Amino acid sequence: MRNAFFNSLIKAAKLNKKLFLISVDQPTGFDSELKEGLGKRFLIEPISEANIIGMASGLAANGFIPIVFNHATFNSRRCYEQILLDSALQKRKIILVSMGAGLATSHLGPTHTSTDDIALMRLIPGMNIFNPCNSIEVSKIFPKLISSKSPCYLRLSKYGIPRYGTEINKSFFLNYSTNKLIHIKKSKLKSKFLFISTGIMTPLAMQALETFTEKSQINLFHAPTINSLNDSCLVAFLRNATHLFVAEEHRTHGGFASALIDFITDNHMDISLPKIIKLGLPNNDFIHQYGDQESVLKTFGLDSEGIQKKLKKHI
Amino acid sequence: MRVKNFHNLAANEKLDKRSKNLRHLILRSLKNSNKGHCGSSFSMLEIIRVLYDSIMKFDSKNPALEERDRLVVGPGWAALALYSVLADKGFFEINELDKYVDNNALLGGCIETRVPGVEATTGACGHGLPISVGIAMAQKIKESKSRVFSIVGDGEQGEGSIWEAAISASKNKLNNLCVIIDFNKIQCSGFFQDVSGFNDLVNKWESFGFVVKQVNGHNINDLQRAFSAFPYSKIKPSVIICHTIMSKGIPFAENNPYWHWVGKINDDRLEKMEAAIKGYQE
């Protein structure tokens, strides 16, 4: 995903002289190409998250489109007040590109495990949160990051780690819009079982459904964003659903499932809330499982086998 | 220069008519609000006055003028110092001062970009200087001659982000950035020496790669000379430590930590403040 982002940026930098990349002492893997494309508009700065967001705000106020590249935990909670006050409050758009989100660096323990970043970003007025499922989607999201008027948070779950689950290939991204859910596995409109996933949980959910005996009863959607859910298609399916499964590589409080509940209760009081089954990470403690991403996902029932078990309980 | 007792110089500094008039504008706002951050508003008033009167390029009818110089006031709670000067310069109607902190007023208790002429919203400590670094960086890349002045409160220097920004400014050779310390030696809960516990500002800023100057922060000529001579280096950012007096102009409030923020400014107290300013040595 990181590579897809930087490839898109290198292409765009040739035409767009406003783009300004700040890496907070994080290797991009493309330093020489970025230097060539962005010139003085590419900085590798000291570890100083608070300063970097303020600096980005100053750049944004003077005509640039600053992109801050950092590890997800440091690009969210470490500089939270700066994002809130220097970017969102002052209407100065910053693009936060957060790598290693979710469990991607679970081997480093709770300091690096980013399972609360969506919850934090959701509380920032105007923040657009993008949670792509793979590198193809990162490239599709890129133009939206540039054209958006308000701050953006791009959540990149993994880097340098093999893809999980079933591939979400190019065909799913035809007529792509970040404002619309992608209908990954189709059942009838009147199906009672609705499954919505985001980020890397989508390929895992798809894999789980492939061998699930009752798969024909389930509609599976992928959500590219957390907070742009006003999709008439979603509302139509919600009206018929008795069970809503929500999967995210994030704690189940404050994240995507919470965003869905808020969306329904704020905008569609006429819809009877379906039974909501959350598939996510625990809320009551820090994660101290040091295994790789795949094994920790399995520990918390977020692999295809774990997802099937949850489905079987309710279908 | 270091052997001068700047604090005593600032304490004995007289105030001319313009400085007194600007202080009366602040009192107009306090009359409406009955509360406010008096101490630092009065301590940094001459700094802001001199910048707008004779140093900075700006157009109050076109606050977004591309080639303007920029001022960021990090201590956003000292809003009345900036707002009184901006009103005086015509960035907005002067009677907005009379509505200060009313529900739906333009002017609130901390500095915000919704007010014409303001470059950065501040009030939470340690935000102004990092933003200033970004603005200075933008001017460098655009090869603009605009200068960036950034006021930092003395107590605000406790924030790590101030020193993060200092490292970045120095590393990126932002010689167009002039940090101004409002060194009034008092912060929210007491004297700077007791709360923050350091006074060697010159060494600190020099070690972070800045050219350091010190000045009496209430002397108009000294301030003009110091700001006019900036930039002091082709490769280094600068810091001008302005020795100021908390609540300058109101003798019974000067150097008194109680006056950092004061509530209950009733008519009687306001009259005493007005009389004190009127009677201050010219």
Short mmCIF file of C-alpha atoms in Angstrom, two decimals, chain B residues 30-156:
data_model
loop_
_atom_site.label_atom_id
_atom_site.label_comp_id
_atom_site.label_asym_id
_atom_site.label_seq_id
_atom_site.Cartn_x
_atom_site.Cartn_y
_atom_site.Cartn_z
CA LEU B 30 -12.43 44.72 29.22
CA LYS B 31 -15.32 47.05 30.02
CA ASN B 32 -17.56 44.72 28.04
CA SER B 33 -16.09 41.42 29.15
CA ASN B 34 -15.35 42.27 32.79
CA LYS B 35 -12.54 39.72 32.58
CA GLY B 36 -9.50 38.92 30.53
CA HIS B 37 -5.81 38.24 30.20
CA CYS B 38 -4.48 41.64 31.21
CA GLY B 39 -0.89 40.83 32.09
CA SER B 40 0.52 39.65 28.76
CA SER B 41 -1.78 41.89 26.67
CA PHE B 42 -0.09 44.87 28.29
CA SER B 43 3.39 43.37 28.27
CA MET B 44 3.54 42.68 24.53
CA LEU B 45 1.66 45.74 23.31
CA GLU B 46 4.74 47.77 22.32
CA ILE B 47 6.17 44.79 20.42
CA ILE B 48 3.03 44.47 18.29
CA ARG B 49 2.63 48.22 17.94
CA VAL B 50 6.15 48.69 16.58
CA LEU B 51 5.80 45.76 14.16
CA TYR B 52 2.64 47.23 12.64
CA ASP B 53 3.65 50.90 12.89
CA SER B 54 7.04 50.73 11.28
CA ILE B 55 8.32 47.25 10.43
CA MET B 56 5.82 44.98 8.72
CA LYS B 57 4.45 45.23 5.22
CA PHE B 58 0.67 44.71 5.20
CA ASP B 59 -2.58 45.99 3.74
CA SER B 60 -5.46 46.08 6.19
CA LYS B 61 -7.93 46.22 3.27
CA ASN B 62 -6.33 43.14 1.73
CA PRO B 63 -5.18 40.97 4.64
CA ALA B 64 -4.26 38.15 2.23
CA LEU B 65 -1.75 40.32 0.35
CA GLU B 66 0.76 37.74 -0.91
CA GLU B 67 3.87 39.80 -0.23
CA ARG B 68 2.87 40.80 3.31
CA ASP B 69 5.06 40.13 6.32
CA ARG B 70 3.47 37.72 8.77
CA LEU B 71 3.00 37.96 12.51
CA VAL B 72 2.00 34.91 14.53
CA VAL B 73 1.18 35.56 18.18
CA GLY B 74 1.70 32.25 19.99
CA PRO B 75 0.25 33.40 23.32
CA GLY B 76 -3.28 33.53 21.94
CA TRP B 77 -4.68 34.53 25.32
CA ALA B 78 -3.03 37.92 24.80
CA ALA B 79 -5.64 38.51 22.11
CA LEU B 80 -6.42 42.03 23.25
CA ALA B 81 -2.91 43.24 22.45
CA LEU B 82 -3.19 42.04 18.85
CA TYR B 83 -6.88 42.91 18.40
CA SER B 84 -6.43 46.48 19.65
CA VAL B 85 -3.65 47.09 17.12
CA LEU B 86 -5.52 45.35 14.27
CA ALA B 87 -8.61 47.44 15.02
CA ASP B 88 -6.49 50.59 15.15
CA LYS B 89 -4.99 49.70 11.76
CA GLY B 90 -8.43 49.17 10.23
CA PHE B 91 -8.49 45.40 9.73
CA PHE B 92 -12.00 45.49 11.20
CA GLU B 93 -14.37 48.07 12.70
CA ILE B 94 -13.05 49.46 15.94
CA ASN B 95 -16.42 49.04 17.66
CA GLU B 96 -15.90 45.25 17.49
CA LEU B 97 -13.69 45.81 20.54
CA ASP B 98 -16.80 46.84 22.50
CA LYS B 99 -18.40 43.44 21.83
CA TYR B 100 -15.37 41.43 22.94
CA VAL B 101 -16.38 37.87 24.01
CA ASP B 102 -20.09 38.54 23.54
CA ASN B 103 -22.07 35.59 22.27
CA ASN B 104 -21.70 35.83 18.44
CA ALA B 105 -18.96 38.50 18.68
CA LEU B 106 -16.14 38.58 16.14
CA LEU B 107 -13.53 38.75 18.88
CA GLY B 108 -13.11 35.94 21.38
CA GLY B 109 -10.80 35.44 24.31
CA CYS B 110 -8.06 33.79 22.26
CA ILE B 111 -6.67 34.70 18.85
CA GLU B 112 -8.46 33.11 15.89
CA THR B 113 -8.00 33.21 12.13
CA ARG B 114 -11.66 34.16 11.65
CA VAL B 115 -10.55 37.68 12.58
CA PRO B 116 -9.14 39.63 9.60
CA GLY B 117 -5.37 40.00 9.83
CA VAL B 118 -4.77 36.98 12.05
CA GLU B 119 -2.30 34.44 10.64
CA ALA B 120 -2.81 31.58 13.11
CA THR B 121 -5.30 30.47 15.70
CA THR B 122 -3.52 30.19 19.04
CA GLY B 123 -4.38 29.85 22.68
CA ALA B 124 -3.21 26.30 23.31
CA CYS B 125 0.49 26.68 24.09
CA GLY B 126 3.23 25.68 21.69
CA HIS B 127 1.28 25.93 18.42
CA GLY B 128 2.33 29.32 17.07
CA LEU B 129 6.01 28.69 16.48
CA PRO B 130 5.61 25.41 14.54
CA ILE B 131 3.04 27.13 12.31
CA SER B 132 5.48 30.00 11.84
CA VAL B 133 8.17 27.55 10.76
CA GLY B 134 5.81 26.26 8.07
CA ILE B 135 4.98 29.78 6.92
CA ALA B 136 8.68 30.70 6.79
CA MET B 137 9.43 27.50 4.88
CA ALA B 138 6.69 28.34 2.35
CA GLN B 139 8.18 31.82 1.80
CA LYS B 140 11.62 30.32 1.25
CA ILE B 141 10.37 27.89 -1.37
CA LYS B 142 8.43 30.64 -3.12
CA GLU B 143 11.59 32.77 -2.99
CA SER B 144 9.49 35.47 -1.34
CA LYS B 145 11.05 38.30 0.65
CA SER B 146 8.28 38.19 3.26
CA ARG B 147 9.46 37.94 6.84
CA VAL B 148 7.81 35.94 9.58
CA PHE B 149 7.63 37.30 13.12
CA SER B 150 6.54 34.86 15.78
CA ILE B 151 5.85 35.88 19.37
CA VAL B 152 6.41 33.18 21.99
CA GLY B 153 5.44 33.59 25.64
CA ASP B 154 8.16 32.96 28.20
CA GLY B 155 6.14 30.28 29.99
CA GLU B 156 5.17 28.83 26.60
#
